[in-house]
Coordinates of C-alpha atoms in Angstrom, one line a residue:
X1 CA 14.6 13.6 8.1
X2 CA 18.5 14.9 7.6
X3 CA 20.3 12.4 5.9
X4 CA 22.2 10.1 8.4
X5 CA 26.2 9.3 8.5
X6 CA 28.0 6.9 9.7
X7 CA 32.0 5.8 9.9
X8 CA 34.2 2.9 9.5
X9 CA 36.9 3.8 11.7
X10 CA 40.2 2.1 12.1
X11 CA 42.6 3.4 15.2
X12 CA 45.7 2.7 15.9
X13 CA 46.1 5.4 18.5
X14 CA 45.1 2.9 21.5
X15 CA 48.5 0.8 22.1
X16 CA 46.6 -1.5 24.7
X17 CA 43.8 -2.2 22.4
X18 CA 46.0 -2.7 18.7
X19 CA 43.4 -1.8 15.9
X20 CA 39.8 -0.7 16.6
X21 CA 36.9 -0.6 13.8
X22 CA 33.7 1.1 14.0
X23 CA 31.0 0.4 11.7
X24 CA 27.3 0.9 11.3
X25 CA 25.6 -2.3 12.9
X26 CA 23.4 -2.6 9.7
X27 CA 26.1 -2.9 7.5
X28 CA 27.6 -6.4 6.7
X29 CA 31.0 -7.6 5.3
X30 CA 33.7 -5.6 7.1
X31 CA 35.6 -3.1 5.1
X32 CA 37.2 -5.1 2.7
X33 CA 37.2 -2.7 -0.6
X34 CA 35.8 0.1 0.6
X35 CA 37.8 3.3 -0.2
X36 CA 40.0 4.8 2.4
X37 CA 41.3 8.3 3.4
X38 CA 43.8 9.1 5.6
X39 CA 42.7 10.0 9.0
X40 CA 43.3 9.8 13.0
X41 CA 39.8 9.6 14.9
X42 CA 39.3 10.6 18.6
X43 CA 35.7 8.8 18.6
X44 CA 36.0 5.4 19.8
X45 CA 37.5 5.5 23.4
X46 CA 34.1 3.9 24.7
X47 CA 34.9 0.5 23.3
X48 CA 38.6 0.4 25.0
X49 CA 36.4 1.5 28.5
X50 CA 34.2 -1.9 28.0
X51 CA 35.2 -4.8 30.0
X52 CA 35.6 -7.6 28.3
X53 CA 32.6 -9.3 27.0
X54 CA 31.0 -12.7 27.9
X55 CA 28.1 -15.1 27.6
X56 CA 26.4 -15.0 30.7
X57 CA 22.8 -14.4 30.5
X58 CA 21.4 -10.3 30.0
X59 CA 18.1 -8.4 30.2
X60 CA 17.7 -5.6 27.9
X61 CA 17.7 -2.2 29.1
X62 CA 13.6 -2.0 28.6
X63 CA 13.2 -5.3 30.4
X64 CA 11.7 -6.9 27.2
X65 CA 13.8 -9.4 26.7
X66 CA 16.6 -11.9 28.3
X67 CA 19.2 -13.2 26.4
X68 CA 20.9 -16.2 27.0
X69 CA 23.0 -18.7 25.5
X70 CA 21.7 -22.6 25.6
X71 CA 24.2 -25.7 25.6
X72 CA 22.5 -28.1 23.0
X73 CA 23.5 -31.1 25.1
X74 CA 24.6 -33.7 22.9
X75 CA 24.5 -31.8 19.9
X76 CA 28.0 -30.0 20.5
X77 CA 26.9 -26.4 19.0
X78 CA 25.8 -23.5 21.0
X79 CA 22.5 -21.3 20.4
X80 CA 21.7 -17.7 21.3
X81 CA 17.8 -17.4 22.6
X82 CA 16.0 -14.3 23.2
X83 CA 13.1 -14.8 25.9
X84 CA 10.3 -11.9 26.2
X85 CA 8.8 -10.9 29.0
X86 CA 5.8 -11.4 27.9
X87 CA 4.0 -14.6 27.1
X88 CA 5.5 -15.1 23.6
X89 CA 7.5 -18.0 22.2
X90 CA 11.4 -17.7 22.6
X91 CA 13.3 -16.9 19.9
X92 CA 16.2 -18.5 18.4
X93 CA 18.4 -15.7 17.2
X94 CA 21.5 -17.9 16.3
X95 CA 23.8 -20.7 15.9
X96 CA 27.3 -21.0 16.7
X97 CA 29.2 -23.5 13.9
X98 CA 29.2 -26.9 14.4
X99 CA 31.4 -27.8 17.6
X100 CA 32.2 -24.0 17.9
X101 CA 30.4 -21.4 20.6
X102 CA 28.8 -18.3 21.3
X103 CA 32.1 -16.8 23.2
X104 CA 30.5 -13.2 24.6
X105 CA 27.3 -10.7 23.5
X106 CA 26.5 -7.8 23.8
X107 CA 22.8 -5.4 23.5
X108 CA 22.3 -2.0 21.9
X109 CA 21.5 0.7 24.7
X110 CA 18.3 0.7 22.9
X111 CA 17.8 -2.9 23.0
X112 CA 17.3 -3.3 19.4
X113 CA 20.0 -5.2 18.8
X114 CA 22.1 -8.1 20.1
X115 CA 26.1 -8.2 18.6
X116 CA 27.5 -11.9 19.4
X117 CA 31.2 -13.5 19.0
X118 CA 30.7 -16.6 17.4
X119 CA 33.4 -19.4 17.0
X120 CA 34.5 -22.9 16.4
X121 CA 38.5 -22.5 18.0
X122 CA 40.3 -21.9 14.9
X123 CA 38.7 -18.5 14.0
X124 CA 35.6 -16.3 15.3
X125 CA 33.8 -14.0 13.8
X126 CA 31.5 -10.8 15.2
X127 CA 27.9 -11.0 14.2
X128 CA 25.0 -8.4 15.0
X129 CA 21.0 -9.0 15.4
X130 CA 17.5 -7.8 16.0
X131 CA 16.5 -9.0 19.2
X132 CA 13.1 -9.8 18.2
X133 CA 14.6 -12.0 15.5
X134 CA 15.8 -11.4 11.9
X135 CA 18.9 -11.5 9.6
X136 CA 21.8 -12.1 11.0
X137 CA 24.7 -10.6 9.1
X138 CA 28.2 -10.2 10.2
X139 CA 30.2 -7.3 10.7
X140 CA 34.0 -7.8 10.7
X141 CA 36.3 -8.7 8.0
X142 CA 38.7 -11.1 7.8
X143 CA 41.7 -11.0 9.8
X144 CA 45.5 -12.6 9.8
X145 CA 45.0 -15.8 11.9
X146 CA 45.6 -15.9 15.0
X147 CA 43.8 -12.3 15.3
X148 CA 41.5 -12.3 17.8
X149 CA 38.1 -10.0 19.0
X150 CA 39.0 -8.2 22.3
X151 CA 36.8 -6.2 22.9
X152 CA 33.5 -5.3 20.9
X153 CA 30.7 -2.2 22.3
X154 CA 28.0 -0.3 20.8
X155 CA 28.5 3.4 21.2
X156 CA 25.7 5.2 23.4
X157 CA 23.4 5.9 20.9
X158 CA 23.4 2.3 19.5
X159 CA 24.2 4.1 15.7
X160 CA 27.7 1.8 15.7
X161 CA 29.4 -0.8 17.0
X162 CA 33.2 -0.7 17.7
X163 CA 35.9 -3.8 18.5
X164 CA 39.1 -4.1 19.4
X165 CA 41.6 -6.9 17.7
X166 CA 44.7 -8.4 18.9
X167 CA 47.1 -10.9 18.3
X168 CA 48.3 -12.5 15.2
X169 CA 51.4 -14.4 14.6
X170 CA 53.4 -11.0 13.6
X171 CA 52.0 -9.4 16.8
X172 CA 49.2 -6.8 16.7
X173 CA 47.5 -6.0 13.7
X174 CA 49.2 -3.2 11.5
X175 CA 47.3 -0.8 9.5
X176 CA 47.6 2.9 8.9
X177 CA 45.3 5.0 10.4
X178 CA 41.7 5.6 8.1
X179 CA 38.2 6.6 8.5
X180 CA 35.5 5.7 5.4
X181 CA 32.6 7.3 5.4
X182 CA 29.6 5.5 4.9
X183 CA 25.3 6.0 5.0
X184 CA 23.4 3.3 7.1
X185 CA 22.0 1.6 4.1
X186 CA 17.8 2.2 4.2
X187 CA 18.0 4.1 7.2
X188 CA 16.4 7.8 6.4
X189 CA 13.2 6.5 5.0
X190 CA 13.4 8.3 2.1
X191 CA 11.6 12.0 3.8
X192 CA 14.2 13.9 2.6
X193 CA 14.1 12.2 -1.2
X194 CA 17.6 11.7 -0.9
X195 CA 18.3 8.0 -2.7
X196 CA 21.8 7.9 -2.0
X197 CA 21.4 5.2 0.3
X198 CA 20.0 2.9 -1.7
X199 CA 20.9 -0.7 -1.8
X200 CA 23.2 -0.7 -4.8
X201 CA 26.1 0.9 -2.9
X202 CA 26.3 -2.0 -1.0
X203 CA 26.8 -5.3 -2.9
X204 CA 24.3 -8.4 -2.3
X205 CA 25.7 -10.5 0.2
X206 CA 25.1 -13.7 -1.6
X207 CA 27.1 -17.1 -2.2
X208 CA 27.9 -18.4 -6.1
X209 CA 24.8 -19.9 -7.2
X210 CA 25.7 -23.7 -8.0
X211 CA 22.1 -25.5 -9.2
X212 CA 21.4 -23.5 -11.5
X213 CA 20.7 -22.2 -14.5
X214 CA 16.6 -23.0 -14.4
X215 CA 14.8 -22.2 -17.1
X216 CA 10.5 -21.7 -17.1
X217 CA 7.8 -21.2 -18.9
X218 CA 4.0 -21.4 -19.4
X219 CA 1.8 -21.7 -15.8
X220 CA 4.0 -22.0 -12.4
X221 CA 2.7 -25.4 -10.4
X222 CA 1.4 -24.5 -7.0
X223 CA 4.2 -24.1 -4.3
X224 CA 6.7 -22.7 -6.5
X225 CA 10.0 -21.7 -5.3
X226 CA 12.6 -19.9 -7.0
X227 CA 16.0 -20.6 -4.8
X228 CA 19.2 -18.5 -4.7
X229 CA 20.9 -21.5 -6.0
X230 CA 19.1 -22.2 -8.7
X231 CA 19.9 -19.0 -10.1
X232 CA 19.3 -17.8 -13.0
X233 CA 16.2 -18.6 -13.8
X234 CA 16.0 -18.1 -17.2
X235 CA 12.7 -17.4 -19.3
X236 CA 12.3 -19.3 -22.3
X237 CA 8.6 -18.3 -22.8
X238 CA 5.7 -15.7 -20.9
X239 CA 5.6 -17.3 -17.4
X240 CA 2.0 -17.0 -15.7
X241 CA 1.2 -17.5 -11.9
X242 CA -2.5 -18.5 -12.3
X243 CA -5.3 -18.0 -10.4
X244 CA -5.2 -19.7 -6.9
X245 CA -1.5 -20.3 -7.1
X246 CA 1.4 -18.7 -5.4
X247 CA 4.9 -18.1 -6.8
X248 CA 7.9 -17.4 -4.6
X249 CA 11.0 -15.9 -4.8
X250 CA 13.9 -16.3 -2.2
X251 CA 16.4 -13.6 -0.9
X252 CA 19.3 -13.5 -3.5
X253 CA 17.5 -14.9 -6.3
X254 CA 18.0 -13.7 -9.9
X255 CA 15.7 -13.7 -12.7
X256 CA 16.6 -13.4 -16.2
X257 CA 13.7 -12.3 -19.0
X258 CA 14.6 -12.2 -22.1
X259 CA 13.3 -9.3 -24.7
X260 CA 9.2 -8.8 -24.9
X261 CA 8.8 -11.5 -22.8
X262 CA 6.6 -11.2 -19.2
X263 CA 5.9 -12.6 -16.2
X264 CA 1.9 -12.6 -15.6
X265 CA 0.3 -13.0 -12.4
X266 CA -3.1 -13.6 -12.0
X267 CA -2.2 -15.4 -8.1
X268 CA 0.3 -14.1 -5.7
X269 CA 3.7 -13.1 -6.2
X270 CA 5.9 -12.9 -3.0
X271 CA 9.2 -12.0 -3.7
X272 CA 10.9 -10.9 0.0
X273 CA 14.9 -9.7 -0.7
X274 CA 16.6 -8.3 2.6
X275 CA 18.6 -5.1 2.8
X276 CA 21.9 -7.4 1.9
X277 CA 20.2 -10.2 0.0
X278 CA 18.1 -8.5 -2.3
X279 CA 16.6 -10.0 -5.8
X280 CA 17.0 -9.0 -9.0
X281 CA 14.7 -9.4 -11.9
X282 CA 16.6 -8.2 -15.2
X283 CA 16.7 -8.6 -19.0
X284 CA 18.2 -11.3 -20.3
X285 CA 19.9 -9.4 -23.3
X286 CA 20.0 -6.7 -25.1
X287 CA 15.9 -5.3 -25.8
X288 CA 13.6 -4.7 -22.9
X289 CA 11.4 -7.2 -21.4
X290 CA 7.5 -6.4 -21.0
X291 CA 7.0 -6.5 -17.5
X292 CA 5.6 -7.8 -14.3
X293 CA 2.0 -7.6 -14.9
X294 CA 0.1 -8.2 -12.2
X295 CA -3.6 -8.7 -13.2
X296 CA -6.7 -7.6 -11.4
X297 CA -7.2 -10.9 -9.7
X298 CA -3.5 -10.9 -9.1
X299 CA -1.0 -9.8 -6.5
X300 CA 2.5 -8.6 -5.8
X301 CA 4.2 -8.2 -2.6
X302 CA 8.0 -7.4 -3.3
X303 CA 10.2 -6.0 -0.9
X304 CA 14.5 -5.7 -1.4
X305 CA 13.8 -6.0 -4.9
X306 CA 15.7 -4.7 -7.8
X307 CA 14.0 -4.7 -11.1
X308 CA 16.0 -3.3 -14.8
X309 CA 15.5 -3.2 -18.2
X310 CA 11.6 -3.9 -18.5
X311 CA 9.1 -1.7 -20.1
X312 CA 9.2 -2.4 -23.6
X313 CA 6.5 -1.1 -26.0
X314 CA 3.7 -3.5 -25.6
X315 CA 3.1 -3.2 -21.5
X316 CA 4.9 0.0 -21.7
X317 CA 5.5 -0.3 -18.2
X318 CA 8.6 -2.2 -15.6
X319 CA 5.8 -3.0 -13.5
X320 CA 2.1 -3.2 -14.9
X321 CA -0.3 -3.0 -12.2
X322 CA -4.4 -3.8 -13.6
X323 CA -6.8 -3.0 -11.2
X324 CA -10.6 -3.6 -11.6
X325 CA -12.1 -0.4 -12.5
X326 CA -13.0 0.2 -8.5
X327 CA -10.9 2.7 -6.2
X328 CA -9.4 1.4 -3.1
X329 CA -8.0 -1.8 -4.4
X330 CA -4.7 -3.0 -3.8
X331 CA -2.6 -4.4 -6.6
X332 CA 0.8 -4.8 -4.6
X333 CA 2.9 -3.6 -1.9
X334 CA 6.1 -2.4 -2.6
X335 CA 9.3 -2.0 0.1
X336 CA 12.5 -1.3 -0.9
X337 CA 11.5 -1.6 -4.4
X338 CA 14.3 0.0 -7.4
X339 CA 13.0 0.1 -10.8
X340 CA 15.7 1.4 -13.2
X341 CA 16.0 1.4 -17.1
X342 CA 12.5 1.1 -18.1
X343 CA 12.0 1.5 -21.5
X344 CA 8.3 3.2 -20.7
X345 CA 6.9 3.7 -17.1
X346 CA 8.7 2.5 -14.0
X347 CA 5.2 1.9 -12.8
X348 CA 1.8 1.8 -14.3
X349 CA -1.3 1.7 -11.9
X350 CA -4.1 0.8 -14.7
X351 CA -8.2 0.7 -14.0
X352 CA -7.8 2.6 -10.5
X353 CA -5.6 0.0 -9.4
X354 CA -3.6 1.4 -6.1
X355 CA -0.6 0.4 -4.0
X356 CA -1.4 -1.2 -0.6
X357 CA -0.8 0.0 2.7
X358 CA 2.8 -0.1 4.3
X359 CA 4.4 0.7 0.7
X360 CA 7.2 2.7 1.2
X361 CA 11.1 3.3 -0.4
X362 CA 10.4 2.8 -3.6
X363 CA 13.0 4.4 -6.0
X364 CA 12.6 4.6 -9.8
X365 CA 15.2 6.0 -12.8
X366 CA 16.1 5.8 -15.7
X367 CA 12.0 5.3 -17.0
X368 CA 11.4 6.6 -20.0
X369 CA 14.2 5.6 -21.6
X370 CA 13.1 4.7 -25.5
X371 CA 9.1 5.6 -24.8
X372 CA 8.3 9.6 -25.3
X373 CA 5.0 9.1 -24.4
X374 CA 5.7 7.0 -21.5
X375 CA 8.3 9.4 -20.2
X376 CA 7.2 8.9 -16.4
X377 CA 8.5 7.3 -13.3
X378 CA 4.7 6.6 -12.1
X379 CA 1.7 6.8 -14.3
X380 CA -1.9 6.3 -12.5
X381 CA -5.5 7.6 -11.7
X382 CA -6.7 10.2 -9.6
X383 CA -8.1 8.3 -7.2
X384 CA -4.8 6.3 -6.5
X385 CA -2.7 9.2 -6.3
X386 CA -2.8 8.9 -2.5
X387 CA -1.4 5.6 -2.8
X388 CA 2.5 7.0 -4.0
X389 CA 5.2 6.1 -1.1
X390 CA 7.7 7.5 -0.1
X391 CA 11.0 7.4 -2.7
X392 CA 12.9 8.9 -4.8
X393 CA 11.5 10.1 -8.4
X394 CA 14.0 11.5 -10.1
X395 CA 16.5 10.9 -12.8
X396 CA 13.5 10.0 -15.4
X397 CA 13.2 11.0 -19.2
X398 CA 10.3 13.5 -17.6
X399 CA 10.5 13.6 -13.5
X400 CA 6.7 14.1 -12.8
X401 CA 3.9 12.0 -11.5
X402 CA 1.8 11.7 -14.2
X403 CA -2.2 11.5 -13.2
X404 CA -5.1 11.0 -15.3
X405 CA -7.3 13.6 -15.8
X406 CA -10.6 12.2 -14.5
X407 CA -13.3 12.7 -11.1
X408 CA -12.3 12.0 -7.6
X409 CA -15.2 10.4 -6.1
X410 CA -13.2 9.6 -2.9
X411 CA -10.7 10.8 -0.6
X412 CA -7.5 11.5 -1.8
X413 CA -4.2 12.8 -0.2
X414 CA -1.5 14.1 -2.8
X415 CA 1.9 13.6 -0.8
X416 CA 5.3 15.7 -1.4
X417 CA 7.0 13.0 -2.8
X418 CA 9.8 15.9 -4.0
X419 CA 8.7 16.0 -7.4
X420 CA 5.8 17.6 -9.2
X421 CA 2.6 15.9 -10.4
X422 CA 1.7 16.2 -13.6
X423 CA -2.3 16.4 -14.4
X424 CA -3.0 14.6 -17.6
X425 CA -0.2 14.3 -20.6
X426 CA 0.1 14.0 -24.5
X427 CA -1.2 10.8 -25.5
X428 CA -3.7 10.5 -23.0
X429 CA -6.1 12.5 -20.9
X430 CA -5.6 16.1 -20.9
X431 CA -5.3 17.8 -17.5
X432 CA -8.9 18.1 -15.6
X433 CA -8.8 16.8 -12.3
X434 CA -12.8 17.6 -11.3
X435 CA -13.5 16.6 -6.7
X436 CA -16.8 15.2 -7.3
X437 CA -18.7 12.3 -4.9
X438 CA -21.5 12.2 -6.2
X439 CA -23.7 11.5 -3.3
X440 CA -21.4 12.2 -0.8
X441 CA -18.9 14.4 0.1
X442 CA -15.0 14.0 -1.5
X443 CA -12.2 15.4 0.2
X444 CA -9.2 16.0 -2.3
X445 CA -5.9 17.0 0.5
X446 CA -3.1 18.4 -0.6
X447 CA 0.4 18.4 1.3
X448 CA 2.4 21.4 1.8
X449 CA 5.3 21.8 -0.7
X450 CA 2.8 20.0 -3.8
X451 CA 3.3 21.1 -7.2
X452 CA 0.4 20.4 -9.4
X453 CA 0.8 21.0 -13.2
X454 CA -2.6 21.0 -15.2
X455 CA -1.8 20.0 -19.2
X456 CA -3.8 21.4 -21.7
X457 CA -3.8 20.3 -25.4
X458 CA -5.5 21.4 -28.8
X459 CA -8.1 24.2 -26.8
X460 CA -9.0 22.2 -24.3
X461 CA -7.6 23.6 -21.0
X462 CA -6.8 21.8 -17.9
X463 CA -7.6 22.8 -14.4
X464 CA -8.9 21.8 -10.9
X465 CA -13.0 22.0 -10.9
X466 CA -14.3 21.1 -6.8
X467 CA -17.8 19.9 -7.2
X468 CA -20.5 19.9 -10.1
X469 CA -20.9 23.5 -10.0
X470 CA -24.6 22.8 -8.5
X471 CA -25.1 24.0 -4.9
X472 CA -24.9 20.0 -3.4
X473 CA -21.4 19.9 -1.2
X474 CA -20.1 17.1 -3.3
X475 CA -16.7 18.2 -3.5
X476 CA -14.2 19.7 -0.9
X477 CA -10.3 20.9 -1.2
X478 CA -7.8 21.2 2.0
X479 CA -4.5 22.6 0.5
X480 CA -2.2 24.2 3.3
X481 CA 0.9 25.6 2.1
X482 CA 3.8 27.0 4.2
X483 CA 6.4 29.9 3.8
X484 CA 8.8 27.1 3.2
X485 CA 6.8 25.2 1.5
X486 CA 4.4 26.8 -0.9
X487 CA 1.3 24.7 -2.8
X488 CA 2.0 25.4 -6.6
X489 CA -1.1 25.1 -9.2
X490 CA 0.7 25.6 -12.7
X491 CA 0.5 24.9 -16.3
X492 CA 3.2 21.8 -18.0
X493 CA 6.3 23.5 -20.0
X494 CA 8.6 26.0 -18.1
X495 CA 7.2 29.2 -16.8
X496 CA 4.0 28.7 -19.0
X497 CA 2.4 32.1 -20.1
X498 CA -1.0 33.4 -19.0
X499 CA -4.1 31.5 -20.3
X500 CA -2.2 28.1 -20.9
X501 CA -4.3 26.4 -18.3
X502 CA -8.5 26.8 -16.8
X503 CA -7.1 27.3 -13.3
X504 CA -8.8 26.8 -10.3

């Protein structure tokens, strides 16, 4: 999928209006700091042909939902409900402040989205969304008071939302005219490989922690959560989650571990940033820590997560996944996950162990950073190499995929993930990769545009065997290449001469 662009656009051109932004609905915090260049933008117009908004009560334009705003008699402070159509619960999407109101809202043509005005009589503020429910995040900056919303619209295709602001005590709003040009931050899913997007172009929206620091150690007690505000939780010794026991970490939380120190988890981790609140698990000081090492009776689900400076030379990996020796078991799911600095691996899938269904957006750099034989983003078994998400692979000491040599005795799709794998390495297997089921029939897939690069080491050659060589129809390879994107089975090193690798 093509990279996707979006503006920041202040005019000026519209006399009647004063100054008119236009930003990407999933980005928050107005355009305070964001650089600026000098331009006069056409694009726009649509919000000055919007009447003026207000609160009355709206269906979306799928009929899915109405939206309406509810008078908490007695309570003094307005809230803005979504009701389906169907049979489900409402929805409380938000809360104007205390003694303030929802003033007007607006939804997306597509009826994603639902952008409010929200205020309490000395200043209001424009807020956008999802209409099923979610994070609400707010979209304009702040203004000179007395500076007042307008008029607010989503353009047609519901990719920005543009208002109008007037007023002030010094009369309209002055500014020179400017366009910035931003990315919709996690919005092209990562097809293309382009990690431009990534969260840390956009700062966390998060408050000053003020309970904090906390420091741990030893076991976690059941029900454990670590807030925002107690931030930073510090390490003082290996923390475990045991068996049984759940450890959670909130949006915005930050988590300090100092060098060759880990966090074990043998329960459940559940560590759930969002796109604008994300966590971030770091060393303390200077040395790496060891890692999060999730065991095989362990779990991690992690999303809007940012995770630096682990790996050291113990775990040798940022994030040390043990499965149980069994294919097809999950050891975490991973959305929206950055692993950066790793002194070994950025991930290590150990004993078969696999990533679960619905990973995705995982982006790792920087691995390999004081390890040469660790120099990897991702290091794992055959049999989980179907188990790689979508991401972004590159910037690594060594920007391959590196598999253990070994039998697939299962099904197995190797995705483009826009880098090559790499069949075996120095310090561990060398590069056989044998399709093999043993009773039944193994399928090994393999995407068009795959590079596969076989090691070889001391006279023993890698290469790709399907089946036992016996006439049983144990092993089975689909690899479909295209003109534009070729299937490449190749030695390690750069153009590697004839007879380096056993071949196919």
């Amino acid at each position: 999928m093509a990279r996707r662009s979006l503006r920041i656009v202040q005019f000026t051109a519209f006399a009647a209006l004063g100054s008119l932004w236009l930003l990407p609905p999933m980005l928050g915090g107005g355009a305070a700091g964001l650089p600026v260049s000098p331009a006069v933008e056409p694009e726009g117009v649509w919000v000055g042909l919007e009447r003026a908004g207000d609160a009355a009560r709206k269906v979306d334009p799928q009929g899915r939902y109405v939206v309406a705003v509810e008078d908490r008699e007695g309570y003094g402070q307005e809230e803005l409900w979504s009701l389906p159509a169907d049979d489900r619960a409402p929805i409380r999407l938000a809360s104007a402040p205390a003694g303030g109101e929802i003033q007007a809202f607006r939804i997306s043509p597509d009826g994603a989205l639902v952008a409010f005005i929200s205020g309490d009589g000395t200043a209001q503020q424009l807020f956008v969304v999802p209409i099923d429910g979610g994070t609400v995040r707010r979209i304009d900056a702040d203004r000179p008071p007395g500076a007042a919303i307008e008029r607010f619209a989503f353009r047609d295709d519901s990719a920005a939302l543009g208002w109008a602001i007037e007023g002030g005590a010094a009369g309209d709003v002055a500014s020179p005219p400017n366009i910035v040009q931003l990315t919709m931050i996690f919005n092209n899913g990562f097809e293309s490989g382009d990690s431009s997007a990534w969260s840390d172009t956009t700062p966390n929206v998060c408050p000053a922690p003020t309970g904090g620091p906390t420091n741990h150690a030893n076991a976690v007690p059941p029900g454990a959560v670590w807030t925002a505000n107690g931030s930073p939780h510090i390490f003082t010794a290996n923390v475990q989650v045991p068996v049984g026991v759940t450890l959670t970490i909130a949006p915005c939380a930050e988590v300090r571990i100092p060098a060759n120190m880990y966090l074990e988890v043998d329960g459940s981790l559940v560590a759930h940033g969002t796109p604008l609140s994300r966590i971030t698990i770091h060393r303390n000081a200077a040395g790496a820590f060891q890692s999060i090492w999730v065991r095989s009776t362990g779990f991690g689900d992690l999303s809007f997560l940012d995770l630096d400076g682990g790996g050291s030379s113990s775990l040798n990996a940022a994030l040390y996944l043990e499965g149980t020796g069994a294919a097809g078991v999950p050891r975490a799911k991973l959305d929206h996950v950055k692993i950066t600095g790793s002194g070994g691996y950025g991930v290590y899938l150990t004993a078969k162990a696999e990533l679960a269904a619905g990973s995705r957006d995982l982006v790792i750099s920087g691995a390999g950073a004081t390890s040469a034989t660790a120099p990897f983003p991702m290091r794992l078994s055959v049999n989980a190499a179907g188990s790689v998400p979508t991401g972004a692979y590159t910037g690594n000491a060594s920007d391959f995929l590196q598999v253990e040599g070994g039998t697939l005795a299962g099904d197995t799709t190797f995705h483009d993930r826009g880098v090559p794998y790499q069949i075996g390495s120095a310090g561990a297997t060398f590069g056989v990769l044998q399709v093999d089921g043993g009773a039944s029939l193994a399928t090994l897939t393999i995407e068009a545009g795959v590079e596969m690069r076989f090691y070889s080491v001391a006279g023993s050659f890698g290469g790709l065997f399907v089946g036992p060589g016996s006439t049983a129809a144990t092993g089975r390879m689909i690899a479909a290449g295209t003109a534009a994107a070729p299937i490449l089975f190749t030695a390690t090193g750069v153009a590697p001469p004839a007879g380096t690798w056993e071949g196919v």
